[in-house]
XYZ file of C-alpha atoms in Angstrom:
99
model
C 63.863 135.436 64.753
C 63.237 133.495 61.573
C 65.781 131.878 59.317
C 66.638 133.933 56.292
C 64.626 136.932 57.443
C 61.461 135.398 56.018
C 59.350 136.370 58.988
C 58.282 132.780 59.513
C 59.934 129.468 60.221
C 59.831 126.879 57.465
C 60.515 123.387 58.681
C 59.673 120.335 56.585
C 59.591 116.776 57.878
C 59.313 113.297 56.423
C 60.607 109.907 57.541
C 64.212 110.433 56.432
C 64.078 114.104 55.460
C 65.638 113.299 52.094
C 62.531 113.329 49.908
C 61.048 116.438 51.471
C 64.334 118.349 51.175
C 64.593 117.426 47.483
C 60.996 118.533 46.920
C 61.454 121.790 48.848
C 64.525 122.671 46.796
C 62.426 122.557 43.620
C 60.735 125.792 44.752
C 62.421 128.961 43.524
C 64.080 130.856 46.345
C 64.189 127.902 48.715
C 67.527 126.754 50.076
C 66.530 123.721 52.109
C 69.075 121.840 54.184
C 68.600 118.401 55.689
C 70.163 118.496 59.150
C 70.560 115.731 61.686
C 72.728 117.595 64.188
C 73.057 121.154 65.564
C 76.485 121.719 63.971
C 75.091 121.128 60.475
C 72.174 123.431 61.273
C 74.544 126.202 62.370
C 76.880 125.819 59.420
C 74.129 125.699 56.792
C 72.711 128.961 58.145
C 76.121 130.657 58.469
C 77.620 129.469 55.179
C 74.661 128.870 52.840
C 71.902 131.099 54.243
C 69.554 128.095 54.193
C 65.992 129.296 54.667
C 64.240 125.951 55.126
C 65.157 123.168 57.531
C 64.373 119.532 56.700
C 64.280 116.901 59.414
C 63.935 113.133 59.269
C 61.363 112.108 61.876
C 62.525 108.498 61.727
C 66.173 109.512 62.062
C 66.269 112.328 64.619
C 64.676 111.999 68.055
C 62.402 114.679 69.475
C 64.914 116.256 71.880
C 67.654 116.421 69.249
C 65.188 117.845 66.722
C 64.298 120.639 69.144
C 67.979 121.479 69.524
C 68.514 121.495 65.753
C 65.504 123.781 65.236
C 66.677 126.167 67.952
C 70.139 126.470 66.425
C 68.748 126.849 62.892
C 66.349 129.628 63.902
C 68.879 131.581 65.953
C 71.914 131.427 63.674
C 72.351 134.324 61.243
C 73.996 134.181 57.815
C 77.659 135.110 58.238
C 77.721 137.528 55.280
C 81.378 136.551 54.808
C 82.770 137.316 51.371
C 83.115 133.693 50.246
C 79.657 132.863 51.575
C 78.124 135.798 49.703
C 79.879 134.666 46.504
C 78.518 131.157 47.023
C 75.005 132.451 47.579
C 75.224 134.651 44.459
C 76.348 131.627 42.411
C 73.448 129.557 43.748
C 70.986 132.338 42.947
C 72.420 132.783 39.420
C 72.095 129.053 38.759
C 68.544 129.140 40.040
C 67.685 132.037 37.722
C 69.035 130.050 34.763
C 67.354 126.764 35.549
C 64.246 127.198 37.725
C 61.027 128.591 36.301
């Protein structure tokens, strides 16, 4: 199972995860979330339909990172009404601002 139904897992890593998540979010269609715990990974998939996971290699240890990745890849988008509205607003903003 891949996040966002992309058919592949997109995971980006740098020392803190901050720079790479900012860079990834410059790409149209990418909703990258920097996660340092499994709860954030679950919630960003359920609530925001994040399709890219950013990790900070200098922040998160290997075992924790594996847990975060597992949760991220196996958590579906909730498709709740407020989450769908949020996603539509994000996509509309992206259409207006990203080329």
